[in-house]
Short mmCIF file of C-alpha atoms in Angstrom, two decimals:
data_model
loop_
_atom_site.label_atom_id
_atom_site.label_comp_id
_atom_site.label_asym_id
_atom_site.label_seq_id
_atom_site.Cartn_x
_atom_site.Cartn_y
_atom_site.Cartn_z
CA MET Z 1 -0.17 -0.25 0.10
CA HIS Z 2 1.23 3.37 -0.88
CA SER Z 3 1.80 6.02 1.32
CA SER Z 4 -0.84 8.99 -0.06
CA ASP Z 5 -4.47 8.53 -1.14
CA SER Z 6 -3.59 11.13 -3.75
CA ILE Z 7 -2.09 11.42 -6.97
CA VAL Z 8 -1.53 14.37 -9.40
CA ILE Z 9 -1.61 13.55 -13.17
CA ILE Z 10 0.85 15.89 -15.27
CA PRO Z 11 0.90 15.28 -19.01
CA THR Z 12 3.78 16.58 -20.91
CA TYR Z 13 4.91 17.61 -24.14
CA ASN Z 14 8.34 19.50 -24.14
CA GLU Z 15 8.27 20.88 -20.52
CA ARG Z 16 11.70 20.43 -19.77
CA GLU Z 17 11.67 24.36 -18.79
CA ASN Z 18 8.84 23.57 -16.24
CA ILE Z 19 8.98 19.88 -14.96
CA GLU Z 20 11.53 19.92 -12.01
CA ASN Z 21 10.30 23.12 -10.47
CA ILE Z 22 6.72 21.97 -10.82
CA ILE Z 23 7.42 18.54 -9.21
CA ARG Z 24 9.25 19.99 -6.63
CA ALA Z 25 6.76 22.47 -5.77
CA VAL Z 26 3.88 19.83 -5.79
CA PHE Z 27 6.11 17.23 -3.16
CA GLN Z 28 6.85 20.63 -0.78
CA LEU Z 29 3.22 20.65 -0.04
CA GLU Z 30 1.96 19.47 3.23
CA HIS Z 31 -0.30 16.72 2.42
CA GLY Z 32 2.26 14.37 0.52
CA PHE Z 33 0.75 14.19 -2.99
CA HIS Z 34 2.43 11.64 -5.55
CA ILE Z 35 2.96 12.52 -8.98
CA LEU Z 36 2.07 10.49 -12.26
CA ILE Z 37 3.72 11.91 -15.26
CA ILE Z 38 2.27 11.22 -18.57
CA ASP Z 39 5.03 12.03 -21.14
CA ASP Z 40 4.12 11.87 -24.95
CA GLY Z 41 7.74 11.25 -26.23
CA SER Z 42 8.98 14.95 -25.52
CA PRO Z 43 11.88 15.20 -27.80
CA ASP Z 44 13.22 18.16 -25.40
CA GLY Z 45 14.13 15.24 -23.16
CA THR Z 46 11.57 16.14 -20.48
CA ALA Z 47 11.20 12.37 -19.24
CA THR Z 48 14.92 12.26 -18.63
CA ILE Z 49 14.72 14.83 -16.29
CA VAL Z 50 11.66 13.20 -14.72
CA LYS Z 51 13.54 9.81 -14.36
CA GLU Z 52 16.37 11.52 -12.62
CA LEU Z 53 14.07 12.82 -10.15
CA GLN Z 54 12.78 9.47 -9.45
CA GLN Z 55 15.82 8.76 -7.88
CA GLU Z 56 15.32 11.59 -5.29
CA PHE Z 57 11.47 10.46 -4.87
CA PRO Z 58 11.10 6.74 -5.62
CA ASP Z 59 8.14 6.18 -3.69
CA ARG Z 60 6.05 9.47 -4.99
CA LEU Z 61 6.97 10.09 -8.54
CA PHE Z 62 5.96 8.10 -11.62
CA ILE Z 63 5.92 8.09 -15.29
CA ILE Z 64 4.34 6.60 -18.19
CA GLU Z 65 6.21 7.25 -21.38
CA ARG Z 66 4.11 7.22 -24.61
CA THR Z 67 5.18 7.45 -28.26
CA GLY Z 68 4.34 10.41 -30.09
CA LYS Z 69 1.74 13.14 -29.18
CA LEU Z 70 -1.69 11.16 -28.64
CA GLY Z 71 -3.60 14.10 -27.12
CA LEU Z 72 -4.63 15.41 -23.53
CA GLY Z 73 -7.93 13.37 -23.37
CA THR Z 74 -5.88 9.63 -24.00
CA ALA Z 75 -3.10 11.09 -21.53
CA TYR Z 76 -5.38 11.54 -18.68
CA ILE Z 77 -7.45 8.12 -19.59
CA THR Z 78 -4.29 6.37 -19.16
CA GLY Z 79 -3.34 8.12 -15.93
CA PHE Z 80 -6.90 7.74 -14.77
CA LYS Z 81 -6.59 3.64 -15.51
CA TRP Z 82 -3.27 3.82 -13.67
CA ALA Z 83 -4.43 5.58 -10.53
CA LEU Z 84 -7.50 3.21 -10.20
CA GLN Z 85 -5.31 0.13 -10.52
CA GLN Z 86 -2.93 1.61 -7.63
CA ASN Z 87 -6.05 2.35 -5.35
CA TYR Z 88 -5.60 5.85 -4.96
CA GLU Z 89 -8.98 7.69 -3.36
CA TYR Z 90 -8.30 11.08 -5.20
CA ILE Z 91 -6.90 11.94 -8.51
CA PHE Z 92 -5.96 15.17 -9.76
CA GLU Z 93 -5.60 16.75 -13.44
CA MET Z 94 -2.94 19.44 -13.33
CA ASP Z 95 -0.96 21.37 -16.34
CA ALA Z 96 3.02 21.25 -16.16
CA ASP Z 97 3.59 25.19 -16.55
CA PHE Z 98 2.41 26.59 -13.42
CA SER Z 99 -0.69 28.15 -14.82
CA HIS Z 100 -1.86 25.92 -12.11
CA ASN Z 101 -0.51 26.89 -8.90
CA PRO Z 102 0.15 23.83 -7.04
CA GLN Z 103 -0.67 25.83 -3.90
CA ASP Z 104 -4.00 25.23 -4.43
CA LEU Z 105 -4.17 21.28 -4.71
CA PRO Z 106 -5.21 21.23 -0.93
CA ARG Z 107 -8.18 23.36 -1.35
CA LEU Z 108 -9.35 21.07 -4.50
CA TYR Z 109 -8.65 18.16 -2.08
CA LYS Z 110 -10.55 19.55 0.96
CA ALA Z 111 -13.68 20.09 -1.06
CA CYS Z 112 -13.67 16.21 -2.01
CA ALA Z 113 -12.25 15.02 1.06
CA GLU Z 114 -14.14 17.23 3.48
CA GLU Z 115 -16.92 19.21 1.99
CA GLY Z 116 -18.78 16.54 0.15
CA ALA Z 117 -17.83 17.15 -3.40
CA ASP Z 118 -17.41 14.16 -6.17
CA LEU Z 119 -15.57 16.36 -8.09
CA SER Z 120 -13.71 20.03 -7.48
CA ILE Z 121 -12.74 22.17 -10.23
CA GLY Z 122 -10.10 24.78 -10.05
CA SER Z 123 -12.40 27.57 -11.59
CA ARG Z 124 -11.27 30.91 -13.48
CA TYR Z 125 -14.80 31.88 -13.45
CA VAL Z 126 -16.74 31.32 -10.52
CA SER Z 127 -15.92 34.86 -8.88
CA GLY Z 128 -15.17 36.79 -11.82
CA VAL Z 129 -12.34 36.32 -14.42
CA ASN Z 130 -9.50 35.40 -12.83
CA VAL Z 131 -7.14 34.85 -15.68
CA VAL Z 132 -3.39 36.72 -15.52
CA ASN Z 133 -1.09 37.31 -18.76
CA TRP Z 134 -3.51 36.29 -21.15
CA PRO Z 135 -4.33 38.45 -24.24
CA MET Z 136 -7.70 40.16 -23.89
CA GLY Z 137 -9.20 38.22 -27.22
CA ARG Z 138 -8.20 34.80 -25.48
CA VAL Z 139 -9.90 35.74 -22.37
CA LEU Z 140 -13.03 36.55 -23.78
CA MET Z 141 -12.53 33.43 -26.30
CA SER Z 142 -12.46 31.18 -23.23
CA TYR Z 143 -14.90 33.01 -21.10
CA PHE Z 144 -17.89 33.19 -23.53
CA ALA Z 145 -16.81 29.42 -24.63
CA SER Z 146 -17.61 28.49 -21.19
CA LYS Z 147 -20.86 30.33 -21.33
CA TYR Z 148 -21.67 28.71 -24.79
CA VAL Z 149 -21.21 25.32 -23.29
CA ARG Z 150 -23.41 25.86 -20.16
CA ILE Z 151 -26.46 27.20 -22.52
CA ILE Z 152 -25.81 24.04 -24.68
CA THR Z 153 -25.21 21.37 -22.19
CA GLY Z 154 -27.16 22.75 -18.84
CA LEU Z 155 -24.08 22.30 -16.96
CA PRO Z 156 -24.19 24.26 -13.69
CA ILE Z 157 -20.78 24.98 -14.02
CA HIS Z 158 -18.97 28.30 -14.72
CA ASP Z 159 -15.56 26.82 -16.44
CA THR Z 160 -16.73 24.07 -18.17
CA THR Z 161 -12.94 23.71 -19.85
CA ALA Z 162 -10.92 24.12 -16.88
CA GLY Z 163 -8.11 21.45 -16.81
CA PHE Z 164 -7.30 21.78 -12.88
CA VAL Z 165 -9.67 19.12 -11.44
CA CYS Z 166 -9.93 16.52 -8.64
CA TYR Z 167 -11.99 13.45 -8.97
CA ARG Z 168 -12.72 10.78 -6.16
CA ARG Z 169 -12.25 7.31 -7.48
CA GLN Z 170 -15.72 6.70 -7.55
CA VAL Z 171 -16.61 9.16 -9.98
CA LEU Z 172 -14.13 8.00 -12.66
CA GLU Z 173 -14.95 4.17 -11.74
CA THR Z 174 -18.71 5.05 -12.45
CA ILE Z 175 -18.35 7.47 -15.73
CA GLY Z 176 -16.66 4.43 -18.11
CA LEU Z 177 -13.72 6.03 -19.15
CA ASP Z 178 -13.81 3.94 -22.41
CA THR Z 179 -16.79 5.68 -23.17
CA ILE Z 180 -15.09 9.30 -23.24
CA ARG Z 181 -14.65 10.43 -26.86
CA PHE Z 182 -12.70 13.77 -27.22
CA LYS Z 183 -9.09 14.19 -27.07
CA GLY Z 184 -8.30 18.10 -26.73
CA TYR Z 185 -9.84 20.49 -24.82
CA ALA Z 186 -13.32 18.99 -25.65
CA PHE Z 187 -12.33 16.25 -23.04
CA GLN Z 188 -12.86 18.38 -20.46
CA ILE Z 189 -16.17 19.44 -21.13
CA GLU Z 190 -16.82 15.74 -21.90
CA MET Z 191 -15.66 14.40 -18.41
CA LYS Z 192 -17.63 17.32 -16.28
CA PHE Z 193 -20.67 16.64 -18.31
CA THR Z 194 -20.62 12.82 -18.19
CA ALA Z 195 -19.91 13.21 -14.14
CA TYR Z 196 -23.02 15.69 -13.98
CA GLN Z 197 -25.23 13.20 -15.70
CA CYS Z 198 -23.86 10.52 -13.51
CA GLY Z 199 -25.39 12.52 -10.54
CA CYS Z 200 -22.28 13.67 -9.34
CA GLN Z 201 -21.95 16.84 -6.74
CA ILE Z 202 -19.57 19.20 -8.45
CA LYS Z 203 -17.82 22.08 -6.85
CA GLU Z 204 -15.97 25.02 -8.17
CA VAL Z 205 -13.17 26.63 -6.24
CA PRO Z 206 -12.07 29.92 -6.91
CA VAL Z 207 -8.41 29.78 -8.56
CA ILE Z 208 -6.44 32.42 -10.39
CA PHE Z 209 -5.04 31.26 -13.68
CA ILE Z 210 -1.47 32.27 -14.76
CA ASN Z 211 -0.53 31.76 -17.99
CA ARG Z 212 2.74 29.90 -18.58
CA GLU Z 213 6.14 32.08 -18.87
CA LEU Z 214 7.99 29.24 -20.05
CA GLY Z 215 7.84 26.77 -22.75
CA THR Z 216 4.87 26.83 -25.55
CA SER Z 217 0.95 26.80 -25.52
CA LYS Z 218 -0.21 23.46 -26.67
CA MET Z 219 -3.74 25.48 -27.68
CA ASN Z 220 -4.78 26.29 -31.31
CA SER Z 221 -7.86 26.74 -33.17
CA SER Z 222 -8.65 23.04 -34.18
CA ILE Z 223 -8.60 22.15 -30.47
CA PHE Z 224 -10.90 25.09 -29.65
CA GLY Z 225 -13.28 24.28 -32.47
CA GLU Z 226 -13.49 20.57 -31.24
CA ALA Z 227 -14.83 22.12 -28.22
CA VAL Z 228 -17.13 24.43 -29.75
CA PHE Z 229 -18.63 21.95 -32.07
CA GLY Z 230 -18.18 18.85 -29.88
CA VAL Z 231 -20.65 19.96 -27.33
CA ILE Z 232 -23.55 20.11 -29.62
CA ARG Z 233 -22.88 16.15 -30.43
CA LEU Z 234 -22.37 15.84 -26.57
CA LYS Z 235 -25.73 17.23 -25.73
CA TRP Z 236 -27.29 15.47 -28.84
CA ASN Z 237 -26.07 11.95 -27.79
CA SER Z 238 -26.88 12.12 -24.61
CA TRP Z 239 -30.57 12.02 -25.42
CA PHE Z 240 -29.95 8.23 -26.31
CA HIS Z 241 -27.63 7.17 -23.46
CA LYS Z 242 -28.63 6.27 -19.98
CA TYR Z 243 -25.88 7.18 -17.53
CA PRO Z 244 -24.85 5.03 -14.60
CA GLN Z 245 -25.60 6.62 -11.39
CA LEU Z 246 -22.76 7.50 -8.89
CA LYS Z 247 -23.73 5.32 -5.95
CA LYS Z 248 -23.48 7.48 -2.65
#
């Protein structure tokens, strides 16, 4: 049995400038989180840095190496399945680039472990717009995309595309990970929508999102397009699908 009930899954592609700092920042927290890196064959040596750090943190740091860029969604699905097999109770999504502040991890944990949430979201929009260093055009695009998703899907969530999330293991066991179809940022919407349809209690925790200072953003127009048009198909399919309900 491992020494923590919580694991933070961090997908990486060319994050050598950030990866050691983000790992050390998480490990400095009192809670004792573990970390699983899912690396998609980064040519910049990200995985090599992680494996060197495993010598220092052999019981807390893990890595799965994949060949080629296979998508954000499949990275998380791979990580979720591994974490469930290892019997972690609380399973987190987090970016490698410090846009998600590791200091907020305990707040997401508390929302699930102590405050009754099945899924907690580090939300940029639940208390206004809390985004730093983004061009205004991207802020508006993201903000109104979330509003659009709320209108189409009926999700009672302000930040539908958020990628800073804590799941209780029962959520991931219930929703059926093999039924999740989207690979890009629409994956985040599909996970939340499916969890909501399964009767999960969702709580948004206000956070400040700080745009990456090092490395290159993975966002592009095709990823955004998947999110915009994918939600229509998501809602349409939901009319013909019976969702399993989370056992409380």
